[in-house]
Coordinates of C-alpha atoms in Angstrom, one line a residue:
Chain A
M1 CA 91.2 95.3 49.0
K2 CA 90.2 92.4 47.0
F3 CA 94.0 91.1 47.7
L4 CA 92.4 91.5 51.2
Q5 CA 89.8 89.1 49.6
Q6 CA 91.9 87.1 48.2
I7 CA 94.3 86.0 51.3
F8 CA 91.9 86.6 53.8
P9 CA 91.0 82.2 53.9
A10 CA 94.5 81.7 54.1
L11 CA 95.0 84.2 56.6
A12 CA 92.0 83.1 58.6
L13 CA 93.5 79.4 59.1
G14 CA 96.5 80.1 60.1
G15 CA 95.6 82.3 62.8
L16 CA 92.9 79.2 63.6
V17 CA 96.2 77.4 64.0
L18 CA 97.7 79.3 66.4
I19 CA 95.2 79.8 68.4
L20 CA 95.2 76.2 69.0
T21 CA 98.4 75.4 69.4
A22 CA 98.5 78.5 72.0
C23 CA 95.5 77.2 73.2
A24 CA 97.2 73.9 73.6
Q25 CA 100.3 75.7 75.8
M26 CA 97.9 78.1 77.8
K27 CA 98.1 75.4 81.3
A28 CA 101.5 76.1 81.6
I29 CA 100.8 80.0 81.8
P30 CA 100.2 81.1 85.2
G31 CA 97.1 82.6 86.5
L32 CA 95.4 85.4 88.8
P33 CA 94.2 84.4 91.8
A34 CA 90.2 84.4 91.7
S35 CA 90.5 86.6 95.9
H36 CA 92.8 88.1 97.7
P37 CA 93.6 85.7 99.9
E38 CA 93.6 87.9 103.0
A39 CA 90.6 90.6 104.1
L40 CA 91.9 94.7 103.4
V41 CA 91.4 97.3 105.6
A42 CA 88.0 99.6 104.5
G43 CA 89.4 103.5 104.0
Q44 CA 92.7 102.4 104.0
Q45 CA 95.0 103.6 100.9
V46 CA 96.1 99.9 99.8
S47 CA 100.0 99.7 99.8
C48 CA 100.6 96.0 97.7
A49 CA 104.4 96.5 97.9
E50 CA 104.0 96.4 101.7
C51 CA 103.3 92.0 101.0
H52 CA 103.9 91.8 97.1
E53 CA 107.6 93.2 96.4
D54 CA 109.2 90.5 94.8
Q55 CA 106.7 88.5 93.5
Q56 CA 106.2 89.4 90.0
K57 CA 106.8 86.5 87.9
G58 CA 106.4 86.2 84.1
T59 CA 104.6 89.0 82.4
L60 CA 103.1 90.3 85.5
K61 CA 103.7 93.9 86.6
A62 CA 105.1 94.8 89.1
F63 CA 103.0 95.1 92.3
D64 CA 103.8 98.6 93.5
A65 CA 102.3 99.6 90.8
F66 CA 99.1 99.4 92.2
S67 CA 99.8 100.8 94.9
H68 CA 96.5 103.3 96.0
T69 CA 98.6 106.0 95.6
P70 CA 96.9 109.2 95.2
S71 CA 98.0 109.4 91.9
F72 CA 96.8 105.6 91.1
V73 CA 93.3 106.5 92.5
K74 CA 92.9 110.0 90.6
N75 CA 93.9 108.1 87.3
H76 CA 92.5 104.7 87.7
R77 CA 91.3 104.7 84.5
F78 CA 94.7 103.5 82.8
Y79 CA 94.9 100.6 84.6
A80 CA 91.4 98.6 84.4
S81 CA 92.0 99.2 81.0
S82 CA 93.8 96.7 80.2
D83 CA 94.4 95.2 83.9
D84 CA 90.8 94.6 85.3
R85 CA 91.4 90.9 85.7
L86 CA 94.2 91.9 89.3
C87 CA 92.0 94.7 90.0
S88 CA 88.9 92.0 90.4
I89 CA 90.9 89.8 93.0
C90 CA 89.5 92.7 95.6
H91 CA 87.1 94.9 94.2
K92 CA 83.7 93.4 92.7
S93 CA 82.4 94.9 89.8
S94 CA 79.7 96.9 91.6
F95 CA 83.0 98.7 93.6
C96 CA 83.6 100.0 90.1
N97 CA 79.5 100.4 89.1
D98 CA 79.0 102.7 91.8
C99 CA 80.1 105.2 89.5
H100 CA 81.4 104.1 86.1
T101 CA 77.1 102.5 84.3
N102 CA 74.8 103.2 82.5
Q103 CA 71.7 104.5 84.0
V104 CA 72.8 105.7 87.8
E105 CA 69.5 106.6 90.3
M106 CA 71.5 108.8 92.7
K107 CA 74.5 110.5 92.6
P108 CA 77.2 108.4 94.0
S109 CA 78.2 110.7 96.5
I110 CA 74.7 110.7 97.8
K111 CA 74.2 106.7 98.1
Y112 CA 77.9 106.8 100.1
G113 CA 77.7 110.3 101.9
N114 CA 78.6 108.5 104.9
R115 CA 81.7 107.6 103.2
P116 CA 83.3 111.0 102.8
D117 CA 87.0 109.5 102.4
R118 CA 86.2 107.9 99.1
E119 CA 87.0 109.3 96.2
M120 CA 83.1 110.7 94.9
P121 CA 82.4 112.6 91.9
H122 CA 80.2 115.6 91.5
R123 CA 80.4 116.9 95.1
G124 CA 77.8 119.2 96.4
N125 CA 76.0 121.6 93.5
F126 CA 77.5 120.3 91.0
M127 CA 74.5 121.6 89.3
T128 CA 76.3 124.6 89.1
L129 CA 80.1 123.6 88.8
H130 CA 79.2 121.9 85.2
K131 CA 78.0 124.9 83.6
I132 CA 81.5 125.9 83.6
E133 CA 83.3 122.6 84.0
G134 CA 81.5 121.4 81.0
K135 CA 83.3 124.0 78.8
L136 CA 86.5 123.4 80.5
D137 CA 87.1 119.5 80.2
P138 CA 83.8 118.2 77.8
A139 CA 86.0 115.2 77.7
S140 CA 85.6 114.5 81.3
C141 CA 81.9 115.2 80.9
Y142 CA 81.7 112.4 78.1
R143 CA 84.0 108.9 79.3
C144 CA 81.0 108.5 81.8
H145 CA 77.8 110.5 80.1
G146 CA 78.7 110.6 76.8
R147 CA 76.8 107.2 75.7
G148 CA 74.9 105.7 78.7
N149 CA 74.5 107.2 82.3
N150 CA 72.7 110.5 80.6
E151 CA 69.2 110.1 81.4
R152 CA 69.5 113.4 83.8
C153 CA 71.8 114.6 80.9
I154 CA 68.8 114.4 78.3
T155 CA 65.9 115.9 80.8
C156 CA 68.4 119.6 79.9
H157 CA 69.7 119.0 77.0
R158 CA 68.2 118.6 73.7
Chain B
M1 CA 59.7 97.8 81.7
K2 CA 60.7 99.9 84.8
K3 CA 58.2 98.2 86.6
I4 CA 59.2 94.8 85.8
C5 CA 62.7 95.4 87.2
C6 CA 62.1 97.3 90.5
R7 CA 59.4 94.4 91.1
F8 CA 62.2 91.9 89.9
I9 CA 65.0 93.7 92.0
C10 CA 62.6 93.7 95.4
S11 CA 61.7 89.6 94.9
A12 CA 65.7 88.4 94.1
S13 CA 66.2 90.6 96.8
L14 CA 64.2 87.9 99.0
F15 CA 65.5 85.0 97.4
A16 CA 68.8 85.8 98.4
F17 CA 68.6 84.8 101.6
P18 CA 67.9 80.5 101.0
L19 CA 70.5 80.9 98.5
A20 CA 72.8 82.5 101.0
A21 CA 72.5 79.7 103.5
A22 CA 72.5 77.1 100.8
A23 CA 75.8 77.8 98.8
A24 CA 79.2 77.8 100.0
D25 CA 80.3 81.0 98.6
I26 CA 78.3 83.9 98.7
S27 CA 78.1 87.6 99.2
V28 CA 74.7 89.4 99.3
D29 CA 74.9 93.8 99.5
S30 CA 72.0 95.0 99.8
S31 CA 71.0 99.0 100.6
T32 CA 67.7 100.2 100.9
I33 CA 67.9 104.2 100.9
F34 CA 64.9 106.7 101.9
R35 CA 65.7 109.6 100.9
F36 CA 63.3 113.2 102.2
E37 CA 63.4 116.2 99.8
S38 CA 61.0 119.3 99.6
R39 CA 61.3 121.3 96.7
D40 CA 59.2 124.5 96.8
I41 CA 60.0 126.9 93.6
S42 CA 58.5 129.9 92.9
G43 CA 56.0 129.6 90.1
A44 CA 55.2 125.6 90.2
K45 CA 53.5 123.4 92.8
K46 CA 55.6 122.5 96.2
Q47 CA 56.8 118.9 96.2
T48 CA 57.5 116.3 98.6
L49 CA 60.0 113.9 97.6
L50 CA 59.8 110.4 99.1
P51 CA 61.5 107.6 96.6
A52 CA 62.9 104.9 98.3
T53 CA 65.5 103.1 96.6
K54 CA 66.8 99.5 96.6
F55 CA 70.3 98.6 95.7
L56 CA 71.1 94.7 95.1
G57 CA 74.3 92.7 94.5
L58 CA 74.5 89.3 94.8
D59 CA 77.8 87.1 93.1
V60 CA 77.7 83.0 94.0
D61 CA 81.1 82.0 93.7
K62 CA 82.5 77.8 93.3
L63 CA 79.7 77.0 91.9
A64 CA 79.7 73.4 89.6
D65 CA 83.3 72.6 89.5
G66 CA 84.5 75.5 91.4
N67 CA 85.4 78.1 88.6
L68 CA 81.7 78.9 88.1
S69 CA 80.2 82.1 89.0
L70 CA 77.4 83.7 89.6
H71 CA 77.6 88.0 89.4
F72 CA 74.5 90.2 89.7
N73 CA 73.5 93.8 90.4
G74 CA 70.9 96.2 89.9
W75 CA 68.3 98.8 91.8
G76 CA 64.6 100.2 91.9
R77 CA 62.6 103.0 92.8
Y78 CA 59.5 103.4 94.1
D79 CA 58.2 107.2 95.1
L80 CA 56.4 106.5 98.2
A81 CA 55.1 110.5 97.5
D82 CA 55.9 112.4 94.6
K83 CA 57.1 111.6 91.4
S84 CA 60.8 112.5 92.1
F85 CA 62.2 112.1 88.3
N86 CA 60.3 112.5 84.6
N87 CA 56.8 110.9 84.8
E88 CA 56.7 108.3 86.2
K89 CA 56.8 106.9 90.4
T90 CA 59.1 103.8 89.9
G91 CA 62.8 103.3 88.1
G92 CA 64.9 100.7 88.1
S93 CA 67.9 99.2 86.1
F94 CA 69.8 96.1 85.7
T95 CA 73.7 96.9 85.9
Y96 CA 74.3 93.7 85.6
G97 CA 74.0 89.8 85.5
Y98 CA 76.6 87.3 84.3
L99 CA 77.9 83.7 84.5
Q100 CA 81.3 83.4 84.6
Y101 CA 84.4 80.7 84.1
R102 CA 87.9 81.2 85.4
L103 CA 90.0 78.7 84.1
N104 CA 92.9 78.2 86.8
A105 CA 95.9 79.1 84.2
A106 CA 96.4 81.7 81.8
N107 CA 94.0 84.4 83.3
A108 CA 91.4 83.1 81.2
D109 CA 87.6 83.6 81.3
I110 CA 84.6 83.5 79.4
R111 CA 81.4 85.7 80.2
A112 CA 78.0 85.5 79.5
G113 CA 75.1 88.1 79.8
R114 CA 74.8 91.7 80.7
L115 CA 78.2 92.6 81.9
F116 CA 80.8 95.9 80.9
V117 CA 83.6 95.4 78.6
H118 CA 86.6 97.5 79.8
E119 CA 89.7 96.6 77.5
G120 CA 92.3 98.9 76.1
I121 CA 90.0 101.9 74.7
V122 CA 87.0 99.6 74.8
N123 CA 84.3 101.0 77.2
E124 CA 81.0 99.4 76.6
Q125 CA 77.7 97.8 78.2
I126 CA 76.5 94.6 76.3
D127 CA 74.0 91.9 76.9
G128 CA 77.0 89.5 75.1
V129 CA 79.6 87.5 75.4
S130 CA 83.4 88.6 76.4
V131 CA 86.0 86.1 76.5
R132 CA 90.2 86.8 77.2
T133 CA 92.9 84.6 78.0
D134 CA 96.2 85.2 77.8
L135 CA 98.9 82.8 75.2
P136 CA 102.5 82.1 75.0
L137 CA 105.2 84.5 74.4
G138 CA 103.8 87.3 76.4
F139 CA 100.5 87.7 74.0
G140 CA 97.2 88.2 75.2
F141 CA 93.4 88.4 73.0
S142 CA 90.1 88.9 74.2
A143 CA 86.9 89.6 72.0
F144 CA 83.3 90.3 73.7
G145 CA 80.4 90.1 71.4
G146 CA 76.4 90.9 71.7
A147 CA 73.6 93.1 72.4
N148 CA 74.2 97.3 73.3
V149 CA 72.1 97.8 76.9
H150 CA 70.1 100.8 75.0
T151 CA 69.9 103.7 77.3
R152 CA 66.2 106.5 77.7
H153 CA 65.5 108.3 74.9
L154 CA 67.1 110.5 73.3
A155 CA 64.8 114.0 73.6
D156 CA 61.8 113.9 70.4
E157 CA 63.7 110.9 69.3
N158 CA 62.3 107.5 69.4
S159 CA 66.0 105.5 70.7
D160 CA 68.8 106.2 72.1
G161 CA 71.4 106.5 69.0
K162 CA 73.2 103.4 69.4
G163 CA 73.4 100.6 67.2
D164 CA 72.0 97.3 68.2
G165 CA 74.5 95.3 67.9
N166 CA 78.5 95.5 69.3
F167 CA 81.8 93.5 68.7
G168 CA 85.4 93.9 69.9
G169 CA 88.5 93.0 71.3
R170 CA 92.1 93.5 72.2
I171 CA 95.4 92.0 71.4
N172 CA 98.3 92.4 73.6
Y173 CA 102.1 91.8 74.0
R174 CA 103.6 92.2 77.3
Y175 CA 107.7 91.9 77.7
K176 CA 108.8 91.0 81.6
G177 CA 107.3 92.9 83.6
M178 CA 108.7 95.9 81.6
L179 CA 106.0 96.0 78.8
E180 CA 102.7 96.1 77.4
L181 CA 101.6 97.3 74.1
G182 CA 98.0 96.5 73.0
A183 CA 95.6 96.7 70.0
S184 CA 92.0 97.3 70.9
G185 CA 88.5 98.0 68.5
Q186 CA 85.0 97.9 69.0
Y187 CA 82.3 97.6 66.1
E188 CA 79.1 99.2 66.0
T189 CA 76.2 98.0 64.1
N190 CA 74.7 100.7 62.2
A191 CA 72.9 103.7 64.3
P192 CA 69.7 104.1 63.5
T193 CA 68.2 106.8 62.0
L194 CA 67.4 109.9 64.1
I195 CA 64.6 112.8 63.3
N196 CA 66.1 115.5 64.4
H197 CA 69.9 114.5 65.0
I198 CA 72.5 113.1 62.9
T199 CA 72.6 109.9 62.1
V200 CA 76.3 108.7 63.4
N201 CA 77.9 104.3 63.8
H202 CA 80.3 104.2 66.6
R203 CA 83.7 102.5 65.4
L204 CA 86.9 103.2 67.0
V205 CA 90.3 101.6 66.9
G206 CA 93.0 102.3 68.9
G207 CA 96.6 101.2 70.9
D208 CA 97.7 101.5 74.4
V209 CA 101.0 101.4 75.9
W210 CA 102.4 100.5 79.2
L211 CA 106.4 100.8 80.0
S212 CA 108.7 100.8 82.9
P213 CA 111.8 100.9 82.4
H214 CA 112.6 100.5 85.7
K215 CA 110.2 99.8 88.9
S216 CA 110.2 103.3 90.1
V217 CA 108.7 105.0 86.4
E218 CA 106.0 104.0 84.8
L219 CA 104.6 105.5 81.1
M220 CA 101.0 104.4 80.5
G221 CA 98.1 105.8 77.8
H222 CA 96.1 105.3 74.9
T223 CA 95.5 107.0 71.5
S224 CA 92.2 106.2 70.0
Y225 CA 91.4 107.1 66.6
N226 CA 87.8 106.9 65.0
T227 CA 87.3 105.0 61.7
E228 CA 84.1 106.7 60.9
T229 CA 86.0 110.4 60.8
R230 CA 88.6 109.0 60.2
G231 CA 91.0 111.2 62.3
V232 CA 92.4 110.8 65.5
A233 CA 90.1 110.8 68.4
E234 CA 91.9 111.5 71.6
H235 CA 95.8 110.6 72.9
T236 CA 95.2 110.7 76.9
Y237 CA 99.0 109.5 78.6
L238 CA 100.0 109.6 81.9
L239 CA 103.8 109.3 83.8
N240 CA 104.3 108.2 87.0
V241 CA 107.6 108.8 88.7
K242 CA 108.8 107.2 92.4
P243 CA 112.3 108.9 92.6
L244 CA 111.5 107.7 96.6
K245 CA 109.6 105.4 98.6
H246 CA 106.7 107.5 99.3
L247 CA 106.8 110.0 97.0
V248 CA 105.1 109.6 94.2
L249 CA 105.5 112.3 90.8
T250 CA 103.5 112.0 88.0
G251 CA 102.5 114.3 84.4
E252 CA 100.3 113.9 82.4
F253 CA 98.9 115.0 79.0
N254 CA 95.3 114.5 77.3
E255 CA 94.4 115.7 73.8
H256 CA 90.5 115.6 72.7
R257 CA 90.0 116.6 69.0
E258 CA 86.5 117.7 69.0
R259 CA 84.4 115.9 66.0
N260 CA 86.4 112.9 66.4
Y261 CA 86.5 112.1 69.9
F262 CA 82.3 112.9 70.7
Y263 CA 81.1 111.7 67.5
T264 CA 78.8 109.5 68.5
W265 CA 77.7 112.5 71.8
V266 CA 74.3 112.7 70.0
M267 CA 72.9 114.9 73.0
F268 CA 75.7 117.4 72.2
S269 CA 76.2 117.5 68.5
Q270 CA 74.7 121.0 67.6
L271 CA 76.6 122.2 69.7
R272 CA 80.2 121.2 68.7
N273 CA 82.9 122.8 66.3
P274 CA 84.1 120.3 64.1
S275 CA 87.3 121.6 63.9
E276 CA 88.2 122.3 67.6
K277 CA 90.2 120.2 70.0
S278 CA 90.7 120.4 74.2
R279 CA 94.3 119.9 75.6
S280 CA 95.2 119.4 79.2
L281 CA 98.6 119.1 81.0
G282 CA 99.1 118.6 84.7
G283 CA 101.4 116.9 87.0
S284 CA 101.3 116.3 91.2
A285 CA 103.0 114.9 93.4
S286 CA 102.2 113.2 96.8
Y287 CA 103.9 112.0 100.1
E288 CA 102.8 109.6 102.5
F289 CA 104.8 111.0 105.6
S290 CA 103.7 107.8 107.4
K291 CA 100.6 106.0 107.3
A292 CA 98.4 108.7 109.0
V293 CA 100.2 111.9 106.8
E294 CA 99.3 112.0 103.3
V295 CA 100.0 115.2 101.1
A296 CA 98.9 115.8 97.7
A297 CA 99.3 119.1 95.1
D298 CA 98.8 119.0 91.6
Y299 CA 97.9 121.5 88.5
K300 CA 96.7 121.7 85.4
H301 CA 96.3 124.0 82.6
Y302 CA 94.0 123.7 79.9
T303 CA 93.7 124.9 76.5
R304 CA 90.7 125.4 74.2
E305 CA 90.4 127.3 71.0
F306 CA 88.6 129.7 72.4
G307 CA 90.9 130.2 75.9
N308 CA 92.9 128.5 78.7
A309 CA 92.6 127.9 82.0
D310 CA 94.6 126.6 85.1
R311 CA 93.6 124.3 88.4
Y312 CA 96.0 124.1 91.2
G313 CA 95.5 122.6 94.5
A314 CA 96.2 120.4 98.0
D315 CA 95.1 118.4 99.3
L316 CA 96.2 116.4 103.1
K317 CA 94.8 113.1 104.1
L318 CA 95.0 111.9 108.4
S319 CA 94.3 108.7 109.6
F320 CA 94.3 107.9 113.4
L321 CA 93.4 105.0 116.1
D322 CA 94.3 102.3 113.2
H323 CA 92.6 103.9 110.2
S324 CA 89.1 104.3 112.3
V325 CA 89.5 107.7 111.9
R326 CA 90.3 109.2 109.1
S327 CA 90.4 113.2 108.1
G328 CA 90.6 115.5 104.8
L329 CA 91.3 118.8 104.2
G330 CA 91.5 120.2 100.0
Y331 CA 91.7 123.8 98.9
H332 CA 92.1 124.1 94.9
Y333 CA 92.0 127.3 92.7
L334 CA 90.1 127.3 89.4
R335 CA 91.4 130.5 87.4
A336 CA 89.0 130.6 84.2
G337 CA 88.0 133.4 82.1
R338 CA 85.0 134.8 80.7
E339 CA 85.0 132.3 78.4
F340 CA 84.3 129.5 80.4
A341 CA 82.0 131.8 82.5
I342 CA 77.7 130.7 83.1
S343 CA 76.3 131.4 79.9
G344 CA 73.8 134.6 80.1
S345 CA 75.1 135.1 83.8
G346 CA 76.9 138.4 82.6
N347 CA 80.2 137.2 84.7
P348 CA 83.9 138.8 83.7
S349 CA 85.4 135.1 85.0
A350 CA 84.6 131.5 86.0
S351 CA 87.0 130.9 88.6
Y352 CA 86.0 130.1 91.9
H353 CA 88.1 128.6 94.7
E354 CA 87.2 125.0 96.4
L355 CA 87.4 124.3 99.7
R356 CA 86.7 121.3 101.7
A357 CA 87.0 119.3 105.3
Y358 CA 86.0 116.3 106.3
A359 CA 86.1 113.7 109.0
M360 CA 84.7 110.1 109.9
H361 CA 84.9 107.8 112.4
D362 CA 84.2 103.8 111.5
T363 CA 83.4 101.7 114.8
K364 CA 82.2 98.1 115.3
T365 CA 78.9 99.4 116.7
Y366 CA 78.4 103.5 115.6
F367 CA 80.4 105.2 112.9
A368 CA 79.7 108.6 112.1
S369 CA 80.9 111.5 109.9
V370 CA 81.0 115.2 108.8
D371 CA 81.7 117.3 105.6
V372 CA 82.0 120.0 104.7
L373 CA 82.4 121.5 100.9
D374 CA 82.6 125.3 99.5
F375 CA 82.7 126.7 96.6
I376 CA 83.6 130.4 96.1
F377 CA 83.1 132.6 93.3
N378 CA 85.2 135.3 91.9
D379 CA 81.9 136.2 90.4
K380 CA 78.3 135.8 92.1
I381 CA 75.9 133.7 90.0
N382 CA 72.5 134.6 90.1
N383 CA 73.5 136.8 93.3
E384 CA 75.1 134.2 95.3
K385 CA 78.6 134.3 96.0
N386 CA 79.1 130.7 97.4
A387 CA 77.9 127.3 96.8
W388 CA 78.4 125.1 100.1
E389 CA 77.0 122.4 101.9
A390 CA 77.4 120.8 104.9
Q391 CA 76.6 116.8 106.2
A392 CA 76.1 115.0 108.7
S393 CA 75.8 111.2 109.2
L394 CA 74.9 109.0 111.7
G395 CA 74.6 105.4 111.4
Y396 CA 74.8 102.5 113.9
H397 CA 76.0 98.5 113.2
F398 CA 73.6 96.2 114.8
T399 CA 75.3 93.6 113.0
P400 CA 79.5 93.3 111.1
A401 CA 77.1 93.4 108.4
L402 CA 73.7 94.4 109.1
A403 CA 73.6 98.5 109.6
V404 CA 71.7 101.5 109.8
S405 CA 71.8 105.2 109.3
G406 CA 71.3 108.4 108.5
D407 CA 71.9 111.2 106.5
F408 CA 71.4 115.0 106.7
S409 CA 72.6 118.2 104.5
Y410 CA 71.9 121.5 104.6
G411 CA 73.7 124.5 101.7
R412 CA 73.0 127.1 99.8
N413 CA 74.3 127.6 96.1
P414 CA 73.4 129.5 93.2
E415 CA 70.7 126.8 92.1
F416 CA 68.5 126.9 95.8
T417 CA 68.4 129.7 98.3
E418 CA 68.3 127.1 100.8
E419 CA 68.8 123.4 100.1
I420 CA 67.7 120.7 102.9
K421 CA 68.1 116.5 102.2
G422 CA 68.0 113.7 104.4
L423 CA 68.0 110.3 103.7
V424 CA 68.1 107.1 106.3
R425 CA 70.1 103.6 104.2
L426 CA 69.8 100.5 105.5
T427 CA 72.4 98.4 104.3
Y428 CA 73.2 94.0 104.6
N429 CA 76.4 93.5 103.2
M430 CA 76.6 89.9 104.1
T431 CA 79.7 87.3 103.3
F432 CA 79.4 83.3 103.6
D433 CA 82.9 82.5 102.8
S434 CA 86.6 81.8 104.8
K435 CA 88.8 83.8 102.4
G436 CA 89.8 87.2 102.0
G437 CA 86.6 87.9 100.2
K438 CA 85.7 91.1 97.8
K439 CA 85.5 94.8 98.7

């Protein structure tokens, strides 16, 4: 620990030099556009590869990886954790925050009751089901209700 | 605070319109929802609930030199009849509100205000600053810091159990379009002392990976480590294989060690078994026959110290008339034993069937949908064999941006003998710009 404290200033200085060097070269690194140039059809399972199959550049992941297959929709958390800048080309932050937020007023499936095609959690009488699902896979509860969005949980779970 | 929030959102919604007329790229999303509910529970006073909720989102792009943008989202509620939740007639939440400056190169941006951070193992909401950029040689960097956004106090406590400050970030390395390795972490300042619960600090580090040696194979996931309990908290990994153009095969593995993963889940601290871990292993297959027909089947096996369970099923999605008609059918079965049954119900099984069918039609003028969902329990819960709900929705577009719609649902379930709900929804989603826009 003492050794780390002694070399910390040197490491910090080295890091700063590296960052400044990197910043000087940043202009040459390509960036994603702020938004998608064409409007996408609501309700369609987007297939990115339809238009972008051979346009992979630099360190960009293949666009087909982001095609909205059932697996992608179900497991989108894996993509969002490292590529949310790509998500934000087509989706506003509010699209995510309909479900992933700190405090919801009503179930997303009620807010969007006119869109049954959208994958929304806790449809129907989840009040009964959560007593089973919570035992089955508590981690799935914790992800959304562990450290936020738990105002209604607190009412009963003391 | 809630009253202020509620009034702020209402006022901001009025400001949105003149602002929209003055700036180049502005997007306004406004929904006002009036819900109707009648509660008649034996032994309690009959209640009529008429909460009116306003959701408002505002995005202003191309400010200043064109790279600056402003984003806001929040909601406010006022109960027109009996109180719908807790002891207050009003409620509200300032979900996010931040300024973002994007650089044209290196995917670099800086955000300041109330924002969400999703970086590797980190998922937080802060009032603070976040910066991120790609770096030369395939490296990338992000960092955030600020004040935690606190939630409602825990029962019989004077805080939500979270520390006031929250800092962290992620570094990553990418090799071509084949590999990404990331390391991320967060440090929350000391948690406040709690009266009836154990005080715990939220501090995690972790690593994530994305590997695609061939365009038809993808492996991704992350592992997190709790530096407070000094143990692995979570492993979660996903494998996608696309042997044919429209066929996707998926395998997933998840393991959570309760003491380490749920360490800061103060609400359930007394129910946790420190030595327990939960694990799930599953797979799925989906095939797109055409743009109009898609099928998917899935299986998942859950393992806990006290028992195991399986869930399997299939879904069918159909669309017609250039996606203006969309429908779906689904069936799933959960096989779960007495260990997972609802406490005190005396049921020998927690197994149930889940059936769902929906259809919707969206035109330039009207839109309509029906959605039926039924859970059929192997053993009755509160003397009910089913929990079912049928919902119908009908709406009309006055203009492409302005629409009014109404939902009505009826159901029976173990919680309520009858559950009747209705709402009226007024939506205004307008984008004042020339590009494709965002959803």
